[in-house]
Short mmCIF file of C-alpha atoms in Angstrom, two decimals:
data_model
loop_
_atom_site.label_atom_id
_atom_site.label_comp_id
_atom_site.label_asym_id
_atom_site.label_seq_id
_atom_site.Cartn_x
_atom_site.Cartn_y
_atom_site.Cartn_z
CA UNK A 1 22.51 205.11 360.06
CA UNK A 2 22.44 208.15 357.67
CA UNK A 3 25.55 209.76 359.00
CA UNK A 4 27.34 206.34 359.36
CA UNK A 5 27.24 205.71 355.60
CA UNK A 6 28.25 209.38 354.97
CA UNK A 7 31.51 208.82 357.25
CA UNK A 8 32.18 205.75 355.31
CA UNK A 9 31.91 207.54 351.91
CA UNK A 10 34.13 210.13 353.00
CA UNK A 11 36.53 207.60 354.16
CA UNK A 12 36.09 205.73 350.96
CA UNK A 13 36.86 208.81 348.78
CA UNK A 14 39.66 209.84 350.96
CA UNK A 15 41.44 206.54 350.45
CA UNK A 16 40.83 206.60 346.96
CA UNK A 17 42.23 210.23 346.40
CA UNK A 18 45.28 209.48 348.65
CA UNK A 19 46.30 206.56 346.24
CA UNK A 20 46.72 209.61 343.46
CA UNK A 21 48.36 212.10 345.89
CA UNK A 22 51.21 209.68 346.55
CA UNK A 23 54.38 208.72 344.52
CA UNK A 24 54.84 205.94 342.08
CA UNK A 25 57.38 203.30 343.68
CA UNK A 26 57.08 199.84 342.02
CA UNK A 27 55.19 197.94 339.18
CA UNK A 28 55.24 193.97 339.63
CA UNK A 29 54.06 192.16 336.79
CA UNK A 30 54.33 188.87 334.56
CA UNK A 31 57.13 190.19 332.59
CA UNK A 32 58.39 188.39 329.51
CA UNK A 33 61.65 187.21 329.01
CA UNK A 34 62.76 190.18 326.53
CA UNK A 35 62.72 192.75 327.60
CA UNK A 36 63.32 191.71 331.02
CA UNK A 37 61.97 193.38 334.13
CA UNK A 38 65.04 195.32 334.71
CA UNK A 39 64.87 197.26 331.18
CA UNK A 40 61.15 197.81 332.28
CA UNK A 41 62.00 199.16 335.74
CA UNK A 42 64.57 201.32 334.01
CA UNK A 43 61.79 203.02 332.05
CA UNK A 44 59.38 203.22 334.74
CA UNK A 45 62.12 205.12 336.80
CA UNK A 46 61.62 208.43 334.95
CA UNK A 47 57.75 208.49 336.41
CA UNK A 48 58.99 208.09 340.13
CA UNK A 49 60.48 211.88 339.92
CA UNK A 50 56.90 213.29 338.92
CA UNK A 51 54.50 213.93 341.80
CA UNK A 52 51.15 212.26 341.99
CA UNK A 53 51.44 210.52 338.91
CA UNK A 54 48.42 208.19 339.07
CA UNK A 55 48.41 204.26 338.78
CA UNK A 56 46.26 204.21 335.59
CA UNK A 57 48.85 206.09 333.79
CA UNK A 58 51.66 204.08 335.18
CA UNK A 59 49.60 201.31 333.61
CA UNK A 60 49.05 203.17 330.33
CA UNK A 61 52.79 203.94 330.05
CA UNK A 62 53.94 200.36 330.32
CA UNK A 63 51.46 199.11 328.00
CA UNK A 64 53.01 201.84 325.34
CA UNK A 65 56.38 200.65 326.15
CA UNK A 66 55.52 197.11 325.45
CA UNK A 67 53.59 198.10 322.53
CA UNK A 68 56.99 199.87 321.05
CA UNK A 69 59.17 196.80 322.10
CA UNK A 70 57.54 193.80 320.57
CA UNK A 71 54.00 193.26 321.87
CA UNK A 72 51.40 195.44 319.73
CA UNK A 73 48.61 193.46 321.00
CA UNK A 74 49.22 193.89 324.90
CA UNK A 75 46.42 194.42 327.28
CA UNK A 76 46.08 194.90 330.77
CA UNK A 77 43.88 191.89 332.88
CA UNK A 78 43.98 192.97 336.06
CA UNK A 79 45.65 195.40 338.74
CA UNK A 80 45.96 195.80 342.40
CA UNK A 81 47.03 199.15 344.01
CA UNK A 82 48.93 199.39 347.40
CA UNK A 83 49.61 202.14 348.95
CA UNK A 84 51.48 203.39 352.10
CA UNK A 85 52.73 206.42 353.60
CA UNK A 86 55.82 206.40 351.12
CA UNK A 87 53.93 205.94 348.03
CA UNK A 88 52.22 203.28 345.87
CA UNK A 89 53.08 200.05 344.12
CA UNK A 90 51.06 198.14 341.43
CA UNK A 91 50.95 194.46 341.14
CA UNK A 92 49.65 193.79 337.53
CA UNK A 93 49.22 190.92 334.93
CA UNK A 94 49.35 191.75 331.28
CA UNK A 95 48.07 189.57 328.28
CA UNK A 96 51.20 190.23 325.76
CA UNK A 97 49.65 188.39 322.81
CA UNK A 98 51.88 187.32 319.77
CA UNK A 99 55.83 188.38 320.30
CA UNK A 100 56.95 190.40 317.20
CA UNK A 101 60.08 190.11 315.63
CA UNK A 102 61.93 191.84 312.79
CA UNK A 103 60.91 189.82 309.75
CA UNK A 104 62.47 190.43 305.97
CA UNK A 105 62.68 194.35 305.18
CA UNK A 106 62.97 195.48 301.49
CA UNK A 107 64.80 198.94 300.66
CA UNK A 108 63.92 199.68 297.06
CA UNK A 109 64.45 202.84 295.43
CA UNK A 110 61.58 204.99 294.40
CA UNK A 111 62.03 205.13 291.16
CA UNK A 112 62.18 201.31 290.70
CA UNK A 113 58.49 200.88 292.24
CA UNK A 114 56.89 202.41 289.72
CA UNK A 115 55.37 200.42 286.70
CA UNK A 116 57.68 199.81 284.06
CA UNK A 117 60.58 201.73 285.90
CA UNK A 118 62.68 198.71 286.25
CA UNK A 119 65.39 198.74 283.22
CA UNK A 120 68.93 197.97 282.96
CA UNK A 121 69.94 201.63 283.27
CA UNK A 122 67.80 202.14 286.65
CA UNK A 123 69.39 198.90 288.20
CA UNK A 124 72.66 200.25 287.43
CA UNK A 125 71.97 203.70 288.78
CA UNK A 126 70.68 202.35 292.19
CA UNK A 127 73.19 199.23 292.27
CA UNK A 128 75.62 200.83 294.61
CA UNK A 129 72.85 201.56 297.19
CA UNK A 130 71.46 197.65 297.28
CA UNK A 131 74.15 196.87 300.10
CA UNK A 132 72.11 199.16 302.31
CA UNK A 133 69.31 196.55 302.77
CA UNK A 134 71.93 194.62 304.96
CA UNK A 135 71.49 196.82 307.65
CA UNK A 136 67.97 195.79 307.92
CA UNK A 137 68.79 192.10 307.22
CA UNK A 138 70.80 191.86 310.32
CA UNK A 139 67.86 192.74 312.26
CA UNK A 140 66.06 189.70 311.20
CA UNK A 141 64.91 187.36 314.08
CA UNK A 142 65.33 190.04 316.82
CA UNK A 143 62.57 191.66 318.69
CA UNK A 144 60.83 194.33 316.90
CA UNK A 145 61.53 197.54 318.70
CA UNK A 146 60.68 200.86 317.06
CA UNK A 147 63.70 202.72 318.67
CA UNK A 148 65.86 199.95 317.18
CA UNK A 149 63.84 200.19 313.48
CA UNK A 150 64.59 203.88 313.98
CA UNK A 151 68.05 203.98 314.44
CA UNK A 152 68.44 201.56 311.42
CA UNK A 153 66.58 204.01 309.34
CA UNK A 154 68.89 206.93 310.69
CA UNK A 155 71.86 204.89 309.98
CA UNK A 156 71.04 204.22 306.24
CA UNK A 157 70.26 208.00 305.81
CA UNK A 158 73.55 208.84 307.15
CA UNK A 159 75.21 206.58 304.77
CA UNK A 160 73.37 208.14 301.73
CA UNK A 161 74.66 211.59 303.25
CA UNK A 162 78.28 210.05 302.92
CA UNK A 163 77.31 209.48 299.42
CA UNK A 164 76.53 212.76 298.50
CA UNK A 165 72.55 212.75 298.86
CA UNK A 166 71.99 214.81 302.08
CA UNK A 167 68.46 215.12 301.22
CA UNK A 168 67.56 211.40 300.59
CA UNK A 169 64.43 210.27 302.37
CA UNK A 170 62.89 206.66 303.61
CA UNK A 171 59.34 206.16 303.76
CA UNK A 172 57.26 202.91 304.92
CA UNK A 173 54.92 201.84 302.06
CA UNK A 174 54.12 198.27 303.48
CA UNK A 175 53.98 196.64 306.82
CA UNK A 176 52.40 193.25 307.51
CA UNK A 177 52.65 190.76 310.39
CA UNK A 178 52.73 187.48 309.47
CA UNK A 179 52.70 184.43 311.96
CA UNK A 180 55.16 181.74 311.82
CA UNK A 181 55.78 178.01 312.82
CA UNK A 182 57.51 179.10 316.07
CA UNK A 183 54.26 181.09 317.60
CA UNK A 184 55.40 184.46 317.18
CA UNK A 185 54.82 186.97 314.19
CA UNK A 186 57.28 188.47 311.72
CA UNK A 187 57.13 192.11 310.82
CA UNK A 188 57.37 192.33 307.28
CA UNK A 189 58.38 195.82 305.97
CA UNK A 190 58.78 197.55 302.29
CA UNK A 191 60.71 200.82 302.28
CA UNK A 192 60.96 203.14 299.56
CA UNK A 193 63.92 205.69 299.57
CA UNK A 194 64.19 208.89 297.09
CA UNK A 195 67.84 210.07 296.93
CA UNK A 196 66.95 213.16 295.12
CA UNK A 197 69.88 214.54 293.40
CA UNK A 198 73.52 214.31 294.13
CA UNK A 199 74.34 217.51 296.14
CA UNK A 200 77.14 219.99 294.87
CA UNK A 201 78.56 222.80 296.24
CA UNK A 202 77.63 225.27 294.26
CA UNK A 203 78.37 228.54 296.30
CA UNK A 204 79.72 229.00 299.66
CA UNK A 205 78.78 231.67 301.95
CA UNK A 206 81.34 233.01 304.99
CA UNK A 207 79.53 234.44 307.78
CA UNK A 208 81.22 236.22 311.11
CA UNK A 209 84.01 237.67 308.97
CA UNK A 210 85.09 241.50 309.79
CA UNK A 211 88.52 241.29 309.12
CA UNK A 212 88.81 238.36 306.94
CA UNK A 213 88.22 238.10 303.31
CA UNK A 214 85.91 235.44 302.32
CA UNK A 215 88.09 234.26 299.80
CA UNK A 216 90.84 233.42 302.29
CA UNK A 217 88.41 231.41 304.43
CA UNK A 218 87.10 229.26 301.93
CA UNK A 219 90.80 228.73 300.77
CA UNK A 220 91.64 227.32 304.14
CA UNK A 221 88.01 225.36 304.64
CA UNK A 222 89.52 222.38 302.21
CA UNK A 223 86.23 222.80 300.49
CA UNK A 224 85.85 224.08 296.62
CA UNK A 225 83.33 225.69 294.52
CA UNK A 226 81.88 222.93 292.12
CA UNK A 227 82.79 219.78 294.14
CA UNK A 228 80.78 217.24 295.42
CA UNK A 229 78.92 217.13 298.67
CA UNK A 230 81.05 215.22 300.87
CA UNK A 231 79.93 215.10 304.52
CA UNK A 232 83.40 214.13 305.93
CA UNK A 233 85.02 216.81 304.67
CA UNK A 234 82.42 219.18 305.97
CA UNK A 235 82.57 218.13 308.99
CA UNK A 236 86.62 218.87 309.01
CA UNK A 237 86.09 222.20 308.18
CA UNK A 238 86.13 223.48 312.13
CA UNK A 239 89.41 221.50 312.24
CA UNK A 240 91.23 222.99 309.34
CA UNK A 241 90.14 226.79 310.34
CA UNK A 242 90.99 226.38 314.07
CA UNK A 243 94.57 225.42 312.84
CA UNK A 244 95.17 228.32 311.47
CA UNK A 245 95.04 230.33 314.46
CA UNK A 246 93.01 233.04 313.07
CA UNK A 247 89.35 232.02 313.12
CA UNK A 248 87.43 228.80 313.91
CA UNK A 249 84.07 227.53 312.77
CA UNK A 250 81.19 228.24 314.69
CA UNK A 251 78.96 224.96 314.66
CA UNK A 252 78.44 222.52 311.60
CA UNK A 253 78.19 224.18 308.51
CA UNK A 254 74.57 224.64 306.88
CA UNK A 255 73.99 223.31 303.50
CA UNK A 256 70.77 224.03 301.26
CA UNK A 257 69.42 224.80 297.80
CA UNK A 258 68.61 228.26 297.47
CA UNK A 259 65.76 229.52 295.08
CA UNK A 260 68.04 229.26 291.92
CA UNK A 261 68.66 225.47 292.93
CA UNK A 262 72.12 226.21 293.74
CA UNK A 263 73.75 223.84 296.65
CA UNK A 264 75.03 226.42 298.97
CA UNK A 265 77.31 225.88 302.13
CA UNK A 266 77.09 228.45 304.82
CA UNK A 267 80.35 228.33 307.17
CA UNK A 268 80.05 230.57 310.36
CA UNK A 269 83.63 231.51 312.14
CA UNK A 270 84.60 233.49 315.06
CA UNK A 271 87.40 235.47 314.30
CA UNK A 272 90.45 235.67 317.06
CA UNK A 273 92.29 238.33 318.42
CA UNK A 274 95.76 237.94 317.42
CA UNK A 275 98.82 240.30 316.50
CA UNK A 276 100.57 237.09 314.85
CA UNK A 277 100.87 237.19 310.95
CA UNK A 278 101.85 234.19 309.45
CA UNK A 279 101.46 234.90 305.57
CA UNK A 280 97.83 233.88 305.29
CA UNK A 281 96.41 236.49 302.59
CA UNK A 282 93.23 237.90 303.37
CA UNK A 283 93.60 238.01 307.08
CA UNK A 284 94.27 241.70 308.29
CA UNK A 285 95.04 241.56 312.18
CA UNK A 286 94.54 244.48 314.51
#
């Protein structure tokens, strides 16, 4: 009798271990209408390539996915693991709780958020950026997805950079969930932005030039010392330098403030071997 119980115990342990030793195949569940099962399957597909990825981890990752995509209250109610020689599948039931959608998002200048800071002068100073809030307004009513929110923030930061503020920052200072009459929740956010000071090109450094004079490279770059930071012009530097036939830009130029607080643009170039000379002063061909 003891021997029989011992064999049964070994069999149970073996069957339990065999599930974890197999690869994940599919997860069937009571998916919501958005995101639908095809989106979830695409997300879970990455775990099929991981050998011996345990079922509990699949459930955990699925929960994290729904938490980031409109269902922060999601809970697992039950699961059944079915395995065979080719791997294991999971049948699961989730309680998603209330769906979360984008509500009103306010984008406020950090200076205006301080008590007594709202004056006619400060309002005028930040008036040009009030339209950036519209990028978040377009999300209202849509399923709250963390990735979509991050993309919106990145887009607005890129707009700040285009306007000459490459070190602008956006911080979430308030996040509230409010239930509405339609049976789901709205995410209401207050974002503070700090544009820092408008960037200028106080210095231009050229790196990688052994035959060319820095002044010649700067002249062809289209950027001048004393000009305002212009992202589009900086992005065009490589095109302008390549047109010369003598050198090209190595990557995107860096911009930073040095210890003196000077806005410094670093342009890295790679000189080309050429015996042609077209009159560009400052380049000495071999």
